[in-house]
Amino acid sequence: MGVVNFVFRASEDLQVLENYSDAPMTPKQILQVIEAEGLKEMRSGTSPLACLNAMLHSNSRGGEGLFYKLPGRISLFTLKV
């Protein structure tokens, strides 16, 4: 879930998708909101987009995942309802 001292918790993504639930978002859009709202401290030398993408994909598999990846679309996520 984390790469090079950078770990995303599902809570940051959950908060973004709850606040912006009117439309599915790409990992890049979610990361932009996280950075703009200061929900996660970004460190230099890390790969936050890759970490976020991996966390979203791993938490959108199976029945217990928090997120839903829209089928037929490249990396669009929303909250499971």
Steps between C-alpha positions, in 0.01 A plus 500: 500500500791739545814573301815677623370620837169611350181330610147597410229401739156439361371774731650780288343364182176426679479860622567638150245274332241575770547875454504479119253216451318661207729327247760222488861618520833385363791439739661819368188704582480345848868579561450862391219541755706330773789739431278811469317428825812394690362156589839332458853633536687445175871421527753555229651190344178302524252385242163602644298437183635145464429429868149644477428303184616174660292565812187579297540188286563274798202646689263465206531123471266258666188554699666679791674777307408862574525619143338404173689516170267578214507215247614589150662822620868552567554579867174667598406435862206573723389386845310175533144570600 
